[in-house]
Amino acid sequence: FSLQELHGIFPWLVESIFGSLDGIIVGWNLRCLQGRTNPNEYSVALDFLDPSGPMMKLVYKLQAEEYRYDFPVSYLPGPVKASIQEQVLPECSLYHNKVQFPSSGGLGLNLALNPFEYYMFYFAISLITQKNSPVTHHVSPSNSAYFILVDTYLKCFLPTEGSVLPPPSSNPGGAIPSPTPRSPAVPFSSYGMHHTSLLKRHIAHQPSVNADPASQEIWRSETLLQIFVEMWLHHYSLEMYQKMQSPHVKLEVLHYRLSISSKHHGSPAQSSYQALHAYQESFKPTEEHVLVVRLLVKHLHAFSNSLKPEPLSPSAHSHTASPLEEFKRVVIPRFVQEKLYIFLQHCFGHWPLDASFRAVLEMWLSYLQPWRYAPEKPPQSTEPLPRSVSEKWAAFIQENLLMYTKLFVGFLNRALRTDLVSPKNALMVFRVAKVFAQPNLAEMILKGEQLFLEPELVIPHRQHRLFMSPTLGGSFLSSRSPAVTDASFKVKSHVYSLEGQDFQYKQMFGTEVRNLVLKLAQLICQAQQTAKSISDHSAETMASQSFFSWFRFTPSEVNGSYTGNDLDEIGQDSIKKTDEYLEKALEYLCQIFKLSEAQLTQMMMKCGTAQDENGKKQLPDCIASENGLILTPLGRYQIINGLRRFELQYQGDTELQPIRSYENAALVRLLFRLSSALNERFAEQMEVLCSRDDFVGRLCRYHLTNPQLIQKIRYSPVVRDRTSQNWGPRISLRFLASYRTLISLLMIYFLASWFYVGPVGCTFIILTGYFLYAVIMTFFFEGWKPHEH
């Protein structure tokens, strides 16, 4: 194919691979393509899209001719789309000099992208747009072709060792030029002053593009990372995030949502805040999206930690530092920090309260621990002691203070609303507590808070805002920030740049957060008690389900009392894991916040969670009133989490209770009709017999009445209107419909046949034995009902 033909089919080929922007065309469905299920397609796709594969060779060939391809602005993330449509230039240099008016007859704004940018835009945004792909089997996101390609591109264009490999060129000795600046096609205002990119700054001082290949090709690394960050993280702008933190705005948005739900379309709240609400893009990241972002975070930590030590001589540094080394130095604070913080805040506030939050949690913890991806290896020791966090990471912790403190408070608020008896939820609490309990980490976070709370000196407003906004202007790599020796100023700048000048900081080691930790410790103790109760109940249930007890008649089968718990299904192994996770989490929390045993004991006594000797007999916390017992908030929590419960019993007519799983439905209905017919036919005779005061009357009352049922009905506030019903003597044959009764009778007949006793003789023996047993029991207890037990 000629270059002109390749230029024509390139957009079609990219869309065929990654799918259309509207999600209608699925493409190769790389997110669901796995080597385990489709080995041939998997290997072909990876080879074709490899950084040195045929597709990238085509990209570089078209790149050499400086072709441009239109990408609709309407499919960009919300903040970027809104800025461009309002003719405000986004601060990211990725969009500079690329916005174009539509051609004659066209609709909407477009970005004029070079082939490499166009390819990477489609590759990155396919993670967002292709959400409803058909899936016929379980897909593991970390094993998909898309996940592997992201890892491959990161390792190729952001190498931790060596330099970026030069692209293959069709001309021997030639080079693919970097993108040339273009004049803006649309008059735009900008957020701030424009800086030249790192690439342009280095090339401008070199006589030939071939003199320094690293300088020539650093634009691919910068472009790739900017595209990934913009497509995956930039779904809420910093300005909108800060505005949404205002209590006044939160209240107005709530009024607006209420007005929408009540369909009052003419309300003032709607007119005032419709634009604000519309700007809140309905962005719901998937678990796969979060896993890919975590992969990006982990690689950026490794990439940044591979920075070579700076030479002692400043003059030597200015002449020897390569563009890639400067890129490593500023990649996280300039590219990732702000957008990742807002992304995490959104996930912490909107993610469902279920176990899928583990993906967000691990991504957050990966960012908090850059030392895990440092090239040096921890010293080998015989005992697995926790590794102490080195002091050299103090600057990173201080410059990311909100990542540690505010998000920790956000996690506490989530943990207080989850069921910690669940092993997966308990594991998340354990993971966070374990990370923050690393030696020296809490001390460094406390030091960062102390630096932030130091009295602020008079700082010129313009200088303060300029330092606080490192993302202003064109490229994030435009120029290195001047060395700031004031650590307090760095921390304040970080906090105010992300949360605004009016932000009221909540100390992680302050009284308010400490009270939240105490509440979490209380819930952990309650969850441990619940897990123990469930374990004990499961053990009792297993013991009662022996072979011979299967034929036993128990009172709970009739009155329907509920003694189980929905958490019984988690199993003994999961309960043990839950207890282990919670015990270690409580230990770590005590280490972090210096909690004493006396505080924990006092807290448990104050909350009234101490149980009696068997841990299951106490009623939920209630308040007595005219209408009976009223649950307190603590009582509701105890019921929801299975800590305590009321004994529920069936108090209606035992003949009319629902058919049980151990009963034959046809026999229950047949025996009910037979019992009703007998009761109707012999009602008067049974009433006369039961009214006698002699032994015959006592024997009849023993068989034909149930005084306990009458007492329950009389004192039940729910069925007071039923006291007028006839609860006199009656025959009940329902016990014969029980499978246990039927199988017991069959086994008795089977055993009798071994002794050559026929069915008639066996029946006579059973009736005689039962009559003698009933006579004896009549002398001792009149109210016990054998046929209902």
Coordinates of C-alpha atoms in Angstrom, one line a residue, residues 79-632:
P79 CA -13.6 18.6 32.4
V80 CA -11.6 18.8 29.2
K81 CA -14.7 18.7 27.0
A82 CA -16.3 21.5 29.1
S83 CA -13.2 23.7 28.9
I84 CA -12.8 23.4 25.2
Q85 CA -16.4 24.0 24.5
E86 CA -16.2 27.1 26.6
Q87 CA -13.1 28.1 24.6
V88 CA -10.9 27.8 27.7
L89 CA -7.6 26.0 26.9
P90 CA -7.0 23.0 29.2
E91 CA -3.7 23.2 31.2
C92 CA -2.4 20.0 29.7
S93 CA -0.1 20.6 26.8
L94 CA -1.6 17.5 25.1
Y95 CA -4.5 19.7 23.8
H96 CA -2.5 22.8 22.8
N97 CA -2.5 23.8 19.2
K98 CA -4.8 20.8 18.3
V99 CA -8.3 22.1 18.6
Q100 CA -10.0 22.8 15.2
F101 CA -13.3 24.1 14.1
P102 CA -15.4 21.6 12.2
S103 CA -15.2 21.6 8.4
S104 CA -18.0 23.0 6.4
G105 CA -21.1 21.1 7.2
G106 CA -19.5 19.3 10.1
L107 CA -20.7 19.3 13.7
G108 CA -18.7 19.7 16.8
L109 CA -15.1 20.5 17.7
N110 CA -12.2 18.1 16.9
L111 CA -8.6 17.5 17.9
A112 CA -6.1 17.2 15.1
L113 CA -3.9 14.4 16.4
N114 CA -0.7 12.9 14.9
P115 CA -0.8 9.1 14.3
F116 CA 0.8 8.2 17.6
E117 CA -1.5 10.3 19.6
Y118 CA -4.6 9.1 17.6
Y119 CA -3.6 5.5 18.2
M120 CA -3.0 6.0 22.0
F121 CA -6.2 8.0 22.4
Y122 CA -8.3 5.2 21.1
F123 CA -6.3 2.6 23.0
A124 CA -6.7 4.4 26.3
I125 CA -10.3 5.5 25.9
S126 CA -11.4 2.0 25.0
L127 CA -11.1 1.1 28.6
I128 CA -13.9 3.6 29.4
T129 CA -16.2 3.3 26.3
Q130 CA -16.3 -0.5 25.9
K131 CA -18.1 -1.3 29.1
N132 CA -21.0 -3.4 27.7
S133 CA -18.9 -6.0 25.8
P134 CA -20.5 -9.4 25.5
V135 CA -18.9 -11.8 27.9
T136 CA -19.6 -15.5 27.8
H137 CA -17.1 -16.6 30.4
H138 CA -15.4 -15.4 33.6
V139 CA -12.7 -12.8 32.6
S140 CA -9.8 -12.0 34.8
P141 CA -8.9 -8.4 34.0
S142 CA -5.2 -8.8 35.0
N143 CA -4.8 -11.6 32.4
S144 CA -6.6 -9.9 29.5
A145 CA -4.7 -8.7 26.4
Y146 CA -5.6 -5.1 27.2
F147 CA -3.9 -5.3 30.6
I148 CA -0.8 -7.0 29.2
L149 CA -0.6 -4.3 26.4
V150 CA -0.8 -1.5 29.0
D151 CA 2.1 -3.1 30.9
T152 CA 4.1 -3.6 27.7
Y153 CA 3.6 0.0 26.6
L154 CA 4.6 1.3 30.0
K155 CA 7.7 -0.8 30.1
C156 CA 8.6 0.3 26.6
F157 CA 8.0 4.1 26.8
L158 CA 8.7 4.5 30.5
P159 CA 11.6 2.2 31.0
T160 CA 13.1 1.7 34.5
E161 CA 16.4 0.7 33.0
G162 CA 18.1 2.2 30.0
S163 CA 16.4 4.6 27.6
V164 CA 13.4 4.6 25.4
L165 CA 14.0 2.3 22.4
P166 CA 14.0 4.3 19.1
P167 CA 11.2 3.5 16.8
P168 CA 11.8 1.4 13.7
S169 CA 12.4 3.6 10.6
S170 CA 12.0 2.7 7.0
N171 CA 14.9 5.0 6.1
P172 CA 18.2 3.6 7.3
G173 CA 19.8 6.2 9.5
G174 CA 16.7 8.4 9.5
A175 CA 14.6 9.4 12.4
I176 CA 10.9 10.0 13.1
P177 CA 10.6 13.6 13.9
S178 CA 8.8 14.8 17.0
P179 CA 5.5 16.7 16.6
T180 CA 6.0 20.2 15.3
P181 CA 4.1 23.1 16.9
R182 CA 1.0 24.1 15.1
S183 CA -0.7 27.5 15.1
P184 CA -3.9 27.5 17.1
A185 CA -7.0 27.1 15.0
V186 CA -9.4 28.5 17.6
P187 CA -8.8 31.6 19.7
F188 CA -8.6 30.2 23.3
S189 CA -7.9 31.8 26.7
S190 CA -5.8 29.7 29.0
Y191 CA -5.7 28.8 32.7
G192 CA -2.1 30.2 33.0
M193 CA 1.1 31.1 31.2
H194 CA 2.4 28.7 28.6
H195 CA 5.7 26.9 29.1
T196 CA 7.6 25.0 26.4
S197 CA 7.6 21.2 26.8
L198 CA 10.6 19.3 28.0
L199 CA 11.1 17.9 24.5
K200 CA 11.0 21.3 22.8
R201 CA 13.4 22.8 25.3
H202 CA 16.0 20.2 24.6
I203 CA 15.6 20.1 20.9
A204 CA 15.8 23.9 20.7
H205 CA 19.4 23.8 22.0
Q206 CA 20.6 21.1 19.6
P207 CA 21.8 21.6 16.1
S208 CA 20.4 18.2 14.8
V209 CA 17.6 16.0 15.9
N210 CA 19.9 13.0 15.5
A211 CA 22.4 14.4 18.0
D212 CA 20.5 13.1 21.0
P213 CA 18.0 10.3 20.3
A214 CA 16.7 10.4 23.9
S215 CA 15.7 14.1 23.5
Q216 CA 14.1 13.3 20.2
E217 CA 12.0 10.4 21.5
I218 CA 11.1 11.7 25.0
W219 CA 7.9 13.1 23.4
R220 CA 6.5 9.6 23.1
S221 CA 6.9 9.0 26.9
E222 CA 5.4 12.3 27.7
T223 CA 2.5 11.9 25.3
L224 CA 1.7 8.3 26.4
L225 CA 1.6 9.3 30.1
Q226 CA -0.5 12.4 29.5
I227 CA -3.0 10.4 27.4
F228 CA -3.3 7.6 30.1
V229 CA -3.7 10.1 32.9
E230 CA -6.2 12.3 31.0
M231 CA -8.4 9.4 29.8
W232 CA -8.4 7.3 33.0
L233 CA -8.2 9.9 35.8
H234 CA -9.3 13.3 34.6
H235 CA -13.1 12.9 34.9
Y236 CA -13.4 15.6 37.6
S237 CA -11.5 18.9 37.5
L238 CA -9.8 20.4 40.5
E239 CA -12.0 23.5 40.4
M240 CA -15.1 21.4 40.4
Y241 CA -13.9 19.2 43.2
Q242 CA -13.0 22.2 45.4
K243 CA -16.4 23.8 44.6
M244 CA -18.2 20.6 45.5
Q245 CA -16.5 20.5 48.9
S246 CA -18.4 23.7 50.0
P247 CA -21.3 22.9 52.4
H248 CA -23.4 25.5 50.7
V249 CA -22.9 23.9 47.3
K250 CA -23.6 20.5 48.7
L251 CA -26.9 21.7 50.1
E252 CA -27.9 23.4 46.9
V253 CA -27.1 20.3 44.9
L254 CA -29.2 18.3 47.3
H255 CA -32.1 20.7 46.8
Y256 CA -31.6 20.4 43.1
R257 CA -31.7 16.6 43.2
L258 CA -34.8 16.7 45.4
S259 CA -36.4 19.1 43.0
I260 CA -35.7 16.7 40.1
S261 CA -37.0 13.7 42.0
S262 CA -40.2 15.6 42.8
K263 CA -40.4 16.9 39.2
H264 CA -40.6 20.5 40.1
H265 CA -38.8 21.7 37.0
G266 CA -39.4 25.3 37.6
S267 CA -37.7 25.5 41.0
P268 CA -34.9 28.1 41.5
A269 CA -32.5 25.5 42.7
Q270 CA -32.7 23.9 39.3
S271 CA -32.1 27.0 37.4
S272 CA -29.2 28.0 39.6
Y273 CA -27.4 24.7 39.8
Q274 CA -28.4 22.9 36.7
A275 CA -25.1 23.5 35.0
L276 CA -23.3 22.4 38.1
H277 CA -25.3 19.2 38.3
A278 CA -24.9 18.6 34.5
Y279 CA -21.2 19.0 34.8
Q280 CA -21.0 16.3 37.4
E281 CA -20.3 13.6 34.9
S282 CA -22.0 10.3 35.7
F283 CA -18.7 8.6 35.8
K284 CA -18.6 5.2 37.4
P285 CA -15.2 3.5 37.1
T286 CA -15.2 -0.3 36.9
E287 CA -13.1 -2.7 38.8
E288 CA -11.1 -3.3 35.7
H289 CA -10.5 0.4 35.3
V290 CA -9.2 0.7 38.8
L291 CA -6.9 -2.3 38.3
V292 CA -5.4 -0.7 35.2
V293 CA -4.8 2.6 37.1
R294 CA -3.1 0.6 39.9
L295 CA -0.8 -0.9 37.3
L296 CA 0.0 2.6 36.1
V297 CA 0.7 3.8 39.7
K298 CA 3.0 0.9 40.4
H299 CA 5.0 1.3 37.2
L300 CA 5.3 5.1 37.8
H301 CA 6.7 4.4 41.3
A302 CA 9.2 2.0 39.8
F303 CA 10.0 4.5 37.0
S304 CA 10.5 7.4 39.4
N305 CA 12.6 5.3 41.8
S306 CA 14.9 4.3 39.0
L307 CA 16.2 7.9 38.9
K308 CA 20.0 8.0 39.0
P309 CA 21.5 9.9 42.0
E310 CA 22.2 13.5 41.3
P311 CA 25.9 14.4 40.9
L312 CA 27.5 16.5 43.6
S313 CA 28.4 19.3 41.2
P314 CA 25.4 21.4 40.1
S315 CA 27.3 22.4 36.9
A316 CA 27.8 18.8 36.0
H317 CA 24.2 18.1 36.5
S318 CA 23.1 20.8 34.1
H319 CA 25.2 19.3 31.4
T320 CA 24.7 15.6 31.9
A321 CA 21.1 15.2 33.0
S322 CA 19.1 13.6 30.2
P323 CA 15.4 14.4 29.4
L324 CA 14.4 11.0 30.6
E325 CA 16.0 11.6 34.0
E326 CA 14.3 14.9 34.4
F327 CA 11.1 13.2 33.4
K328 CA 11.5 10.6 36.2
R329 CA 12.0 13.4 38.7
V330 CA 8.8 15.2 38.1
V331 CA 6.5 12.5 36.7
I332 CA 4.4 11.8 39.8
P333 CA 3.9 15.3 41.3
R334 CA 3.4 17.0 37.9
F335 CA 1.3 14.3 36.2
V336 CA -0.5 12.1 38.6
Q337 CA -0.9 13.5 42.1
E338 CA -3.7 15.9 41.6
K339 CA -5.9 13.9 39.3
L340 CA -5.3 10.6 41.2
Y341 CA -6.3 12.4 44.5
I342 CA -9.6 13.6 43.0
F343 CA -10.2 10.1 41.4
L344 CA -9.7 8.4 44.7
Q345 CA -11.9 10.9 46.5
H346 CA -14.6 10.1 44.0
C347 CA -14.2 6.4 44.5
F348 CA -14.2 6.6 48.3
G349 CA -17.4 8.6 48.2
H350 CA -19.3 6.8 45.5
W351 CA -18.1 3.2 45.4
P352 CA -20.7 0.6 46.7
L353 CA -20.1 -0.7 50.3
D354 CA -19.2 -4.2 49.2
A355 CA -16.0 -6.3 48.7
S356 CA -15.3 -4.9 45.2
F357 CA -13.9 -1.8 46.9
R358 CA -10.8 -3.9 47.5
A359 CA -9.5 -2.9 44.0
V360 CA -9.7 0.8 44.9
L361 CA -8.1 0.1 48.3
E362 CA -5.1 -1.7 46.9
M363 CA -4.6 1.0 44.3
W364 CA -4.6 3.6 47.1
L365 CA -2.2 1.6 49.2
S366 CA 0.1 1.1 46.2
Y367 CA 0.4 4.8 45.8
L368 CA 1.1 5.3 49.5
Q369 CA 4.1 2.9 49.5
P370 CA 6.6 4.0 46.9
W371 CA 9.3 2.2 48.9
R372 CA 7.8 -1.1 47.8
Y373 CA 8.9 -0.4 44.2
A374 CA 12.4 1.0 45.1
P375 CA 15.3 -0.9 43.4
E376 CA 17.1 -1.6 46.7
K377 CA 16.3 -5.0 48.3
P378 CA 15.3 -5.2 52.0
P379 CA 17.9 -7.0 54.1
Q380 CA 17.3 -10.7 54.6
S381 CA 16.5 -11.7 58.2
T382 CA 15.5 -14.9 59.8
E383 CA 12.4 -13.3 61.4
P384 CA 9.8 -11.7 59.2
L385 CA 9.9 -8.4 61.0
P386 CA 8.0 -5.4 59.4
R387 CA 10.2 -3.2 57.3
S388 CA 10.8 0.2 58.7
V389 CA 10.0 3.2 56.4
S390 CA 13.2 5.1 55.6
E391 CA 13.5 8.8 56.4
K392 CA 14.3 9.5 52.8
W393 CA 10.6 9.0 52.1
A394 CA 9.6 11.8 54.4
A395 CA 9.5 14.4 51.6
F396 CA 7.1 12.2 49.6
I397 CA 4.8 11.7 52.6
Q398 CA 4.8 15.4 53.3
E399 CA 4.1 16.4 49.7
N400 CA 1.2 13.8 49.6
L401 CA -0.1 14.4 53.1
L402 CA -3.8 14.4 52.1
M403 CA -3.3 11.0 50.4
Y404 CA -2.5 9.6 53.7
T405 CA -4.7 11.5 56.1
K406 CA -7.9 12.6 54.4
L407 CA -8.3 9.4 52.5
F408 CA -7.6 7.5 55.7
V409 CA -10.5 9.3 57.3
G410 CA -12.6 8.5 54.3
F411 CA -11.8 4.9 54.7
L412 CA -12.7 5.0 58.4
N413 CA -16.2 6.4 57.5
R414 CA -16.6 3.5 55.0
A415 CA -15.5 0.9 57.4
L416 CA -17.9 2.1 60.1
R417 CA -20.8 1.4 57.7
T418 CA -19.7 -2.1 56.6
D419 CA -20.3 -5.6 58.0
L420 CA -17.0 -6.5 59.5
V421 CA -18.1 -10.1 60.1
S422 CA -17.6 -10.6 56.4
P423 CA -14.1 -11.9 55.8
K424 CA -13.6 -9.7 52.7
N425 CA -14.5 -6.5 54.6
A426 CA -12.4 -7.6 57.6
L427 CA -9.4 -8.2 55.2
M428 CA -9.7 -4.6 53.9
V429 CA -9.5 -3.2 57.4
F430 CA -6.6 -5.4 58.2
R431 CA -4.8 -4.3 55.0
V432 CA -5.1 -0.6 55.8
A433 CA -4.1 -1.0 59.4
K434 CA -1.1 -3.1 58.4
V435 CA 0.1 -0.5 55.9
F436 CA -0.2 2.4 58.3
A437 CA 1.3 0.4 61.2
Q438 CA 4.7 0.1 59.3
P439 CA 7.4 1.3 61.6
N440 CA 8.2 5.0 61.4
L441 CA 5.3 5.7 59.0
A442 CA 2.9 7.1 61.6
E443 CA 5.6 9.3 63.0
M444 CA 6.4 10.8 59.5
I445 CA 2.7 11.5 58.9
L446 CA 2.5 13.2 62.3
K447 CA 5.6 15.3 61.4
G448 CA 3.8 16.3 58.1
E449 CA 0.8 17.4 60.1
Q450 CA 2.9 19.4 62.5
L451 CA 4.6 21.1 59.5
F452 CA 1.2 22.0 58.1
L453 CA -0.1 23.4 61.4
E454 CA 2.9 25.6 61.9
P455 CA 2.1 29.3 62.0
E456 CA 2.1 30.6 58.5
L457 CA 4.4 33.5 57.6
V458 CA 3.3 36.3 55.3
I459 CA 3.6 34.9 51.8
P460 CA 2.9 36.9 48.7
H461 CA -0.4 35.8 47.2
R462 CA 0.8 35.5 43.6
Q463 CA 3.9 33.5 44.6
H464 CA 1.8 31.2 46.7
R465 CA -0.7 30.5 44.1
L466 CA 1.9 29.9 41.5
F467 CA 3.7 27.3 43.5
M468 CA 0.4 25.8 44.6
S469 CA -0.6 25.2 41.0
P470 CA 2.3 23.2 39.4
T471 CA -0.1 22.2 36.6
L472 CA -0.5 25.6 35.2
G473 CA 0.6 26.3 31.8
G474 CA 1.5 23.9 28.9
S475 CA 3.6 20.9 29.7
F476 CA 4.0 19.5 33.2
L477 CA 7.7 19.1 32.3
S478 CA 8.2 22.7 31.2
S479 CA 10.7 23.6 33.9
R480 CA 11.9 22.2 37.2
S481 CA 10.5 24.0 40.2
P482 CA 13.0 26.0 42.2
A483 CA 14.4 24.3 45.3
V484 CA 12.1 25.0 48.2
T485 CA 13.8 24.6 51.5
D486 CA 10.8 25.4 53.7
A487 CA 9.2 22.0 54.3
S488 CA 6.2 23.7 56.0
F489 CA 5.6 25.7 52.9
K490 CA 5.7 22.6 50.7
V491 CA 3.1 20.9 52.9
K492 CA 0.8 23.9 53.0
S493 CA 1.1 24.3 49.2
H494 CA 0.2 20.7 48.7
V495 CA -2.9 20.9 50.9
Y496 CA -4.2 24.2 49.7
S497 CA -3.6 23.4 46.0
L498 CA -5.8 20.3 46.3
E499 CA -8.5 21.5 48.7
G500 CA -8.5 25.3 48.3
Q501 CA -7.5 28.2 50.6
D502 CA -10.5 27.8 52.9
F503 CA -9.9 24.2 53.6
Q504 CA -10.4 23.2 57.3
Y505 CA -7.8 20.4 57.8
K506 CA -8.9 17.5 60.0
Q507 CA -5.9 16.0 61.8
M508 CA -5.4 12.3 61.5
F509 CA -4.1 12.1 65.0
G510 CA -6.6 14.7 66.4
T511 CA -9.4 14.1 68.8
E512 CA -12.2 13.7 66.1
V513 CA -10.4 11.1 64.0
R514 CA -9.3 9.3 67.2
N515 CA -12.9 9.0 68.2
L516 CA -13.7 7.5 64.8
V517 CA -10.9 5.0 65.4
L518 CA -12.3 4.1 68.8
K519 CA -15.7 3.5 67.1
L520 CA -14.0 1.3 64.6
A521 CA -12.3 -0.6 67.4
Q522 CA -15.7 -1.1 69.0
L523 CA -17.2 -2.5 65.8
I524 CA -14.2 -4.8 65.5
C525 CA -14.8 -6.1 69.0
Q526 CA -18.5 -6.5 68.3
A527 CA -17.8 -8.3 65.0
Q528 CA -15.4 -10.7 66.8
Q529 CA -18.2 -11.5 69.3
T530 CA -20.6 -12.0 66.4
A531 CA -18.2 -14.3 64.6
K532 CA -17.8 -16.3 67.8
S533 CA -21.5 -16.6 68.3
I534 CA -21.9 -17.8 64.7
S535 CA -19.1 -20.3 65.2
D536 CA -20.7 -21.6 68.4
H537 CA -24.1 -21.8 66.7
S538 CA -22.7 -23.6 63.7
A539 CA -21.0 -26.1 66.0
E540 CA -24.3 -26.7 67.9
T541 CA -26.1 -27.1 64.6
M542 CA -23.6 -29.6 63.3
A543 CA -23.9 -31.6 66.6
S544 CA -27.7 -31.6 66.5
Q545 CA -27.7 -32.9 62.9
S546 CA -26.4 -36.4 63.8
F547 CA -28.1 -39.4 62.3
F548 CA -30.3 -40.4 65.2
S549 CA -31.3 -36.8 66.1
W550 CA -32.8 -36.6 62.6
F551 CA -35.7 -38.6 63.9
R552 CA -36.2 -36.6 67.1
F553 CA -39.1 -34.3 67.6
T554 CA -38.2 -30.8 68.8
P555 CA -40.5 -28.0 70.0
S556 CA -38.9 -25.5 67.5
E557 CA -40.4 -27.5 64.6
V558 CA -43.9 -26.5 65.7
N559 CA -43.6 -23.0 67.0
G560 CA -41.3 -21.9 64.2
S561 CA -38.7 -20.1 66.4
Y562 CA -35.8 -18.8 64.3
T563 CA -32.4 -19.6 65.7
G564 CA -30.2 -19.3 62.6
N565 CA -28.2 -16.4 61.0
D566 CA -27.7 -15.5 57.4
L567 CA -23.9 -15.5 58.1
D568 CA -24.0 -19.2 58.9
E569 CA -23.2 -19.9 55.3
I570 CA -19.7 -18.3 55.4
G571 CA -18.3 -21.5 57.0
Q572 CA -15.9 -22.2 59.9
D573 CA -12.7 -21.4 57.8
S574 CA -14.0 -18.0 56.9
I575 CA -15.0 -17.2 60.5
K576 CA -11.5 -18.1 61.6
K577 CA -10.0 -15.8 58.9
T578 CA -12.4 -13.0 60.0
D579 CA -11.2 -13.4 63.6
E580 CA -7.6 -13.4 62.6
Y581 CA -7.9 -10.3 60.4
L582 CA -9.9 -8.4 63.0
E583 CA -7.5 -9.3 65.8
K584 CA -4.5 -8.1 63.9
A585 CA -6.3 -5.0 62.6
L586 CA -7.2 -4.1 66.2
E587 CA -3.5 -4.6 67.2
Y588 CA -2.3 -2.4 64.4
L589 CA -4.8 0.4 65.2
C590 CA -3.6 0.3 68.8
Q591 CA 0.0 0.7 67.6
I592 CA -0.8 3.6 65.2
F593 CA -2.9 5.6 67.6
K594 CA -1.3 4.5 70.9
L595 CA -4.6 3.0 72.2
S596 CA -4.3 1.3 75.6
E597 CA -6.1 -1.8 76.9
A598 CA -7.9 0.3 79.5
Q599 CA -9.4 2.5 76.8
L600 CA -10.7 -0.5 74.8
T601 CA -12.2 -2.1 77.9
Q602 CA -13.9 1.1 79.0
M603 CA -15.2 1.7 75.5
M604 CA -16.8 -1.8 75.4
M605 CA -18.4 -1.4 78.8
K606 CA -19.7 2.1 77.9
C607 CA -21.4 0.8 74.7
G608 CA -23.0 -2.1 76.6
T609 CA -21.8 -4.8 74.2
A610 CA -20.8 -7.3 77.0
Q611 CA -22.8 -10.5 76.5
D612 CA -23.9 -13.1 79.0
E613 CA -22.2 -16.4 79.6
N614 CA -23.3 -18.0 76.3
G615 CA -23.2 -14.8 74.3
K616 CA -26.7 -15.4 72.7
K617 CA -29.4 -15.0 75.3
Q618 CA -29.6 -11.3 75.8
L619 CA -32.3 -9.3 74.0
P620 CA -31.4 -6.4 71.7
D621 CA -31.1 -3.0 73.4
C622 CA -34.7 -1.7 73.9
I623 CA -36.7 1.0 75.7
A624 CA -40.0 0.1 77.4
S625 CA -43.0 2.2 76.4
E626 CA -46.8 2.0 76.4
N627 CA -46.9 0.1 73.2
G628 CA -44.2 -2.4 74.2
L629 CA -40.4 -2.5 73.6
I630 CA -38.9 0.1 71.2
L631 CA -35.5 -0.6 69.6
T632 CA -32.7 1.9 70.2

